[in-house]
Amino acid sequence: MTVEQNVLQQHSQKHQQTLLNQLREVTGTTDVQLLQQALQVSNGDLAEAVAFLTEKNAKVPEQDETTYYQTSQVASDRYISVGSQADTNVIDLTGDDKDDLQRAIALSLEESNRAFRETGITEEEQAISRVLEASIAENKASLKRTHTEVWSDSPNPHDRKRIDTCPVGLKNVGNTCWFSAVIQSLFNLLEFQRLVLNYSPPARVHDLPRNLKEHRNLPFMQELRNLFSLMVGSKRKYVDPSRAVEILKDAFKSSESQQQDVSEFTHKLLDWLEDAFQMKAEEDREGEKPKNPMVELFYGRFLAVGVLEGKKFENTEMFGQYPLQVNGFKDLHECLEAAMIEGEIESLHSAENSARSGQEHWFTELPPVLTFELSRFEFNQTLGRPEKIHNKLEFSSMLYMDRYMDRNRDITRIKREEIRRLKEHLTLLQQRLERYLSYGSGPKRFPLADVLQYAMEFASSKPVCTSPVEDIDPSAPPGGTTGQQLSPPSTAEQDPLPPLEGSGSASGPTTANTAAQQQRVPIHKPFTQSRLPPDLPMHPAPRHITDEELKVLEGCLQRWRSEVEHDTRDLQGSINRIHRTIELMYSDKSMMQVPYRLHAVLVHEGQANAGHYWAYIYDPHQLCWMKYNDISVTKSSWEELVRDSFGGYRNASAYCLMYINDKKPFLIEEEFDKETGQILSGMDKLPPDLKQYARKDNELFDKEVEEWDILQVRKAQQEKLALAAAAAAAAAAAASSISTSSSSPQPMSIESSPPDNTVPQQEPEYMEQPSPTNDSKHLQEDTERAISRAAAEHEERSPEALLTAAIKLEYARLLRFAQEDTPPENDYRLQHVIVYFIQNQAPKKILERTLLTQFADRNLAFDERCKSIMNVARAKLDLIKPEEVNMDEYEMWHQAYRNFRETTIFMMTGLELFQKTNYMEALMYLVYSYQYNKELLSKGLYRGHDEELLGHYRRECLLKLNEQAAAMFESGEEPEVTTGLGIMNELVVLCIPLLLIHETERDLLAVEDMRNRWCSYLGQEMEPSLQEKLTDFLPKLLDCSTEIKSFHDPPKLPSYSTLELSERFGRVMAAVGRVPTNGR
């Protein structure tokens, strides 16, 4: 065979595989033989093949096995892509009209073929282009978004600053979570990372790329290198991959968009990387066949062993991502076993010649990085659209591939035959056990041991001689038969099931009630009265049974029950032993020589046409799993990975598994400096050109941080000057008022040092006393009351002694409040700052100065005693030295109390609005109160309010808004739909990260409920415009990132006096009560 013939043959084989993939995706048919037959019948015309497979009443012709196996019998040196997903864009098949469907398919195929003829670009590449172009458009559009939309950066660069050596995240630039998941998985393969970072383009292409691949792949490789350099050495918490994505977009031209599939993107990415490294390898070769590191890293070989009409054949093929079907299997090994065997294989290792046909796959060479593509999407031909398979599929962190290796073919076949025999025996045992556990011939069945037990209980019941419906005299009392002692029915009337005695009569009440009850005996109505006659037993019982009959029957039933229980235990023991034997079939050392450790799991949450991707990647240095969710990179656990990846629990499941050869540590080993022997980290890992690129980006970020800090300092200075000016104005007004001997009360300004020309220190607003008619009135009354009590107890004392006594009395009163265990509606912390300070163990000096401030109020009564005490208090305040009371600490405590009051107002307002069903306004108050309250509680148990209660109402408010928005969407009316989606986008979606970030069970369940409500619409018929809006909205809802996006400003708070705040808070808390125990 000439070289040209070999090339043509390889091209024909690859083209046929592409047609098969396109046909499988369009029709949803997974039967390879049927697909081959359809192509043969249609002579390679894809449109006719689709028509053949989708014809409603078409018969499936007999299979031509020669066609099926002809590709396997042709030797090929070029790898085939085993298990790439569809090579074509998804075609909308939601229409009901078959003619329209056929025309749409034909038109799409004609357009695809024409585009390929004109541009040389395949439909698969065009599909990639559509997504990438949409991603770039989304990224550019994000510059014009308002603050209520997602994906906007925090204006504070400190929020975007990388913490130590924490892994760098990737920004989602518009439906590109698939890009982030794949790139992070590959980046954390340190060997792959080194290959990309140290890649240098061929020297000849510096002049001019000579073909399309070079023009496309080499710029992409450079941008991928730049991206990797930032992921290694950036000071940013996350970096923007837009330039790498834009290179991909520029390779093709298209105006359509769709969310990209992880497996398609990975397959295409590796193809491009392979081409780029191939160019370099061909330039560097010296007379020998070039080695491509991408092929050596990700591609392996398997041997296809088959039988066709009794004739055996073998053929070696290459593979990249290996496809596995999920539906119908419980774990990864079951999927692999099914994927390795196609057709009927009895004849493959049988001594007899057989007409049966089939083939097995045996790995001859496994790649260092083994990737399994889990097929979790299937095409629903009835609905005309793809659907996701949510079935549970288990996989382990360590996978031994020995049983699938060609060198173990003979022993594996023996073990498979043994497992097959054991499973057949297991099936028989399970069927036999089922007969014991589900006994009976009717629709309702019970365990046989229980049936025998019930029969024994029936036989042992006390026999009666009366039928349950006979011999009941409606006019007779409910005592039973004539001649029996009447039994007072008072107890029976009160209890529908009265206690019974062995004689069948009801137990009698006290003697005092007997006479009264005998005068008025109620008539028993057997068919209208709910209670049973007292002489009937609670359970059915045999009417006649002798002691001998009972003895024989009990003996038989007990013996039979023991036999049944013994047989059941034996069956269960045998079943467990067989399960254990099957599990340990491959556990001997000879079958544990090819270990592969789980490196990364790519997870998809959502439905077939909308969802979100993220990745779990193992960190071998920290010995833990990390969760890479776009810009968020957090520590995780195997338990969380299992919950999100196995499937069956919610809409999230693994879509791609990446295992690495555990005997090849170079895949994940760090690089060492050849001179010093030290591990290279950070910038030291980068070649000179990338080191300069990363440093330049870090300089830009440092400059941004510096400009932000300067701006904040300037703002702080302006605020300080404004406060000082306000304080000076207030002090001047107070001095003017005093000098004119005005009778109106004045605001108090307390200084931390003796009076001089310095600006006076302002006290907190809740300590200021502008007028006896507002917030200060109750505080003033408390102060005067303490002074009066002190004066009554110490009439002859000096003002200083009275001040000391009054302060002690006031402190004792507030201490009792602080120590009192009160319900939430009676929170003494709101009534006085000292109660808050005592409960949170404020320093003694802070308490003393705060109490002195209270007694230094100029608004106290204007009798001589109060004036003298006020003057003494003010003098003491003036004499306090800075070293005695740290004013920064004093201000910090009072600021903490101000924050507590503000949080209380947020909470109170939110709860009031929630009770009025004004959920949209209530949400922001509840969200901010929860966040502020959490900050308070982080510093002390008594610094805030009940976190569980706030969390409950925040969660309930979101659920109520979700219900309202969903109802609006269901209405189908344009204004209602727009309003509903606006509520979701501007309120609910923005708040979901707040529920996810702390991962409390009830919050996670609430998020799951909200997502499930909207995902349920995917399976329903709706207008195309609604479908389009739903498809656009769902990725935002399903985004699992815990990053807090741009948020609304806090609502404006009204001002309340201390008395108003306490009373209003008490009313609200009394109305809401406690958190429901089962509240979501």
PDB file of N, CA and C in Angstrom, residues 26-27 47 50-58 92-106 379-385:
ATOM      1  N   VAL A  26     -27.554  13.417  16.714  1.00  0.00           N
ATOM      2  CA  VAL A  26     -28.800  13.931  16.151  1.00  0.00           C
ATOM      3  C   VAL A  26     -29.982  13.039  16.515  1.00  0.00           C
ATOM      4  N   THR A  27     -29.787  11.722  16.429  1.00  0.00           N
ATOM      5  CA  THR A  27     -30.920  10.799  16.610  1.00  0.00           C
ATOM      6  C   THR A  27     -31.024  10.251  18.013  1.00  0.00           C
ATOM      7  N   ALA A  47     -28.399  12.980   5.877  1.00  0.00           N
ATOM      8  CA  ALA A  47     -29.812  13.348   5.963  1.00  0.00           C
ATOM      9  C   ALA A  47     -30.701  12.124   5.781  1.00  0.00           C
ATOM     10  N   VAL A  50     -30.518   9.926   8.885  1.00  0.00           N
ATOM     11  CA  VAL A  50     -31.373  10.442   9.968  1.00  0.00           C
ATOM     12  C   VAL A  50     -32.831  10.100   9.701  1.00  0.00           C
ATOM     13  N   ALA A  51     -33.265  10.288   8.450  1.00  0.00           N
ATOM     14  CA  ALA A  51     -34.648   9.958   8.108  1.00  0.00           C
ATOM     15  C   ALA A  51     -34.919   8.485   8.340  1.00  0.00           C
ATOM     16  N   PHE A  52     -33.953   7.642   8.004  1.00  0.00           N
ATOM     17  CA  PHE A  52     -34.107   6.199   8.196  1.00  0.00           C
ATOM     18  C   PHE A  52     -34.288   5.854   9.670  1.00  0.00           C
ATOM     19  N   LEU A  53     -33.496   6.504  10.542  1.00  0.00           N
ATOM     20  CA  LEU A  53     -33.538   6.176  11.969  1.00  0.00           C
ATOM     21  C   LEU A  53     -34.704   6.817  12.696  1.00  0.00           C
ATOM     22  N   THR A  54     -35.184   7.966  12.201  1.00  0.00           N
ATOM     23  CA  THR A  54     -36.258   8.678  12.904  1.00  0.00           C
ATOM     24  C   THR A  54     -37.633   8.392  12.326  1.00  0.00           C
ATOM     25  N   GLU A  55     -37.716   7.585  11.277  1.00  0.00           N
ATOM     26  CA  GLU A  55     -39.017   7.235  10.701  1.00  0.00           C
ATOM     27  C   GLU A  55     -39.864   6.558  11.769  1.00  0.00           C
ATOM     28  N   LYS A  56     -41.095   7.014  11.917  1.00  0.00           N
ATOM     29  CA  LYS A  56     -41.908   6.590  13.058  1.00  0.00           C
ATOM     30  C   LYS A  56     -42.148   5.095  13.090  1.00  0.00           C
ATOM     31  N   ASN A  57     -42.521   4.508  11.939  1.00  0.00           N
ATOM     32  CA  ASN A  57     -42.861   3.086  11.914  1.00  0.00           C
ATOM     33  C   ASN A  57     -41.851   2.276  11.118  1.00  0.00           C
ATOM     34  N   ALA A  58     -40.645   2.775  11.007  1.00  0.00           N
ATOM     35  CA  ALA A  58     -39.653   2.065  10.205  1.00  0.00           C
ATOM     36  C   ALA A  58     -39.226   0.779  10.887  1.00  0.00           C
ATOM     37  N   ASP A  92     -31.961  21.580  16.912  1.00  0.00           N
ATOM     38  CA  ASP A  92     -33.221  21.691  17.639  1.00  0.00           C
ATOM     39  C   ASP A  92     -34.261  20.774  17.009  1.00  0.00           C
ATOM     40  N   LEU A  93     -34.688  19.767  17.764  1.00  0.00           N
ATOM     41  CA  LEU A  93     -35.674  18.809  17.257  1.00  0.00           C
ATOM     42  C   LEU A  93     -36.967  18.884  18.055  1.00  0.00           C
ATOM     43  N   THR A  94     -37.257  20.059  18.600  1.00  0.00           N
ATOM     44  CA  THR A  94     -38.423  20.162  19.466  1.00  0.00           C
ATOM     45  C   THR A  94     -39.736  20.261  18.704  1.00  0.00           C
ATOM     46  N   GLY A  95     -39.697  20.451  17.405  1.00  0.00           N
ATOM     47  CA  GLY A  95     -40.932  20.564  16.627  1.00  0.00           C
ATOM     48  C   GLY A  95     -41.673  19.247  16.530  1.00  0.00           C
ATOM     49  N   ASP A  96     -42.990  19.314  16.373  1.00  0.00           N
ATOM     50  CA  ASP A  96     -43.794  18.109  16.277  1.00  0.00           C
ATOM     51  C   ASP A  96     -43.939  17.642  14.839  1.00  0.00           C
ATOM     52  N   ASP A  97     -43.784  18.540  13.866  1.00  0.00           N
ATOM     53  CA  ASP A  97     -44.018  18.204  12.466  1.00  0.00           C
ATOM     54  C   ASP A  97     -42.812  17.452  11.923  1.00  0.00           C
ATOM     55  N   LYS A  98     -43.027  16.181  11.477  1.00  0.00           N
ATOM     56  CA  LYS A  98     -41.937  15.362  10.973  1.00  0.00           C
ATOM     57  C   LYS A  98     -41.331  15.936   9.702  1.00  0.00           C
ATOM     58  N   ASP A  99     -42.208  16.489   8.812  1.00  0.00           N
ATOM     59  CA  ASP A  99     -41.683  17.065   7.575  1.00  0.00           C
ATOM     60  C   ASP A  99     -40.766  18.244   7.886  1.00  0.00           C
ATOM     61  N   ASP A 100     -41.237  19.108   8.813  1.00  0.00           N
ATOM     62  CA  ASP A 100     -40.397  20.238   9.200  1.00  0.00           C
ATOM     63  C   ASP A 100     -39.084  19.752   9.800  1.00  0.00           C
ATOM     64  N   LEU A 101     -39.173  18.687  10.571  1.00  0.00           N
ATOM     65  CA  LEU A 101     -37.978  18.130  11.199  1.00  0.00           C
ATOM     66  C   LEU A 101     -36.977  17.673  10.143  1.00  0.00           C
ATOM     67  N   GLN A 102     -37.471  16.924   9.146  1.00  0.00           N
ATOM     68  CA  GLN A 102     -36.575  16.422   8.097  1.00  0.00           C
ATOM     69  C   GLN A 102     -35.962  17.572   7.297  1.00  0.00           C
ATOM     70  N   ARG A 103     -36.802  18.587   6.979  1.00  0.00           N
ATOM     71  CA  ARG A 103     -36.284  19.723   6.214  1.00  0.00           C
ATOM     72  C   ARG A 103     -35.212  20.467   7.008  1.00  0.00           C
ATOM     73  N   ALA A 104     -35.458  20.614   8.326  1.00  0.00           N
ATOM     74  CA  ALA A 104     -34.477  21.323   9.170  1.00  0.00           C
ATOM     75  C   ALA A 104     -33.157  20.569   9.215  1.00  0.00           C
ATOM     76  N   ILE A 105     -33.251  19.234   9.326  1.00  0.00           N
ATOM     77  CA  ILE A 105     -32.024  18.434   9.376  1.00  0.00           C
ATOM     78  C   ILE A 105     -31.277  18.529   8.055  1.00  0.00           C
ATOM     79  N   ALA A 106     -32.025  18.380   6.951  1.00  0.00           N
ATOM     80  CA  ALA A 106     -31.388  18.432   5.637  1.00  0.00           C
ATOM     81  C   ALA A 106     -30.728  19.785   5.394  1.00  0.00           C
ATOM     82  N   PHE A 379     -30.629  11.415  24.217  1.00  0.00           N
ATOM     83  CA  PHE A 379     -31.608  12.136  23.419  1.00  0.00           C
ATOM     84  C   PHE A 379     -32.986  11.498  23.598  1.00  0.00           C
ATOM     85  N   ASN A 380     -33.953  12.303  24.049  1.00  0.00           N
ATOM     86  CA  ASN A 380     -35.326  11.836  24.205  1.00  0.00           C
ATOM     87  C   ASN A 380     -36.054  12.048  22.888  1.00  0.00           C
ATOM     88  N   GLN A 381     -36.280  10.940  22.153  1.00  0.00           N
ATOM     89  CA  GLN A 381     -36.893  11.067  20.842  1.00  0.00           C
ATOM     90  C   GLN A 381     -38.357  11.481  20.939  1.00  0.00           C
ATOM     91  N   THR A 382     -38.995  11.154  22.063  1.00  0.00           N
ATOM     92  CA  THR A 382     -40.392  11.547  22.225  1.00  0.00           C
ATOM     93  C   THR A 382     -40.524  13.055  22.355  1.00  0.00           C
ATOM     94  N   LEU A 383     -39.668  13.645  23.199  1.00  0.00           N
ATOM     95  CA  LEU A 383     -39.719  15.092  23.418  1.00  0.00           C
ATOM     96  C   LEU A 383     -38.883  15.851  22.396  1.00  0.00           C
ATOM     97  N   GLY A 384     -38.010  15.140  21.676  1.00  0.00           N
ATOM     98  CA  GLY A 384     -37.190  15.802  20.665  1.00  0.00           C
ATOM     99  C   GLY A 384     -36.109  16.684  21.244  1.00  0.00           C
ATOM    100  N   ARG A 385     -35.542  16.307  22.402  1.00  0.00           N
ATOM    101  CA  ARG A 385     -34.469  17.107  23.001  1.00  0.00           C
ATOM    102  C   ARG A 385     -33.624  16.234  23.919  1.00  0.00           C
TER     103      ARG A 385
END
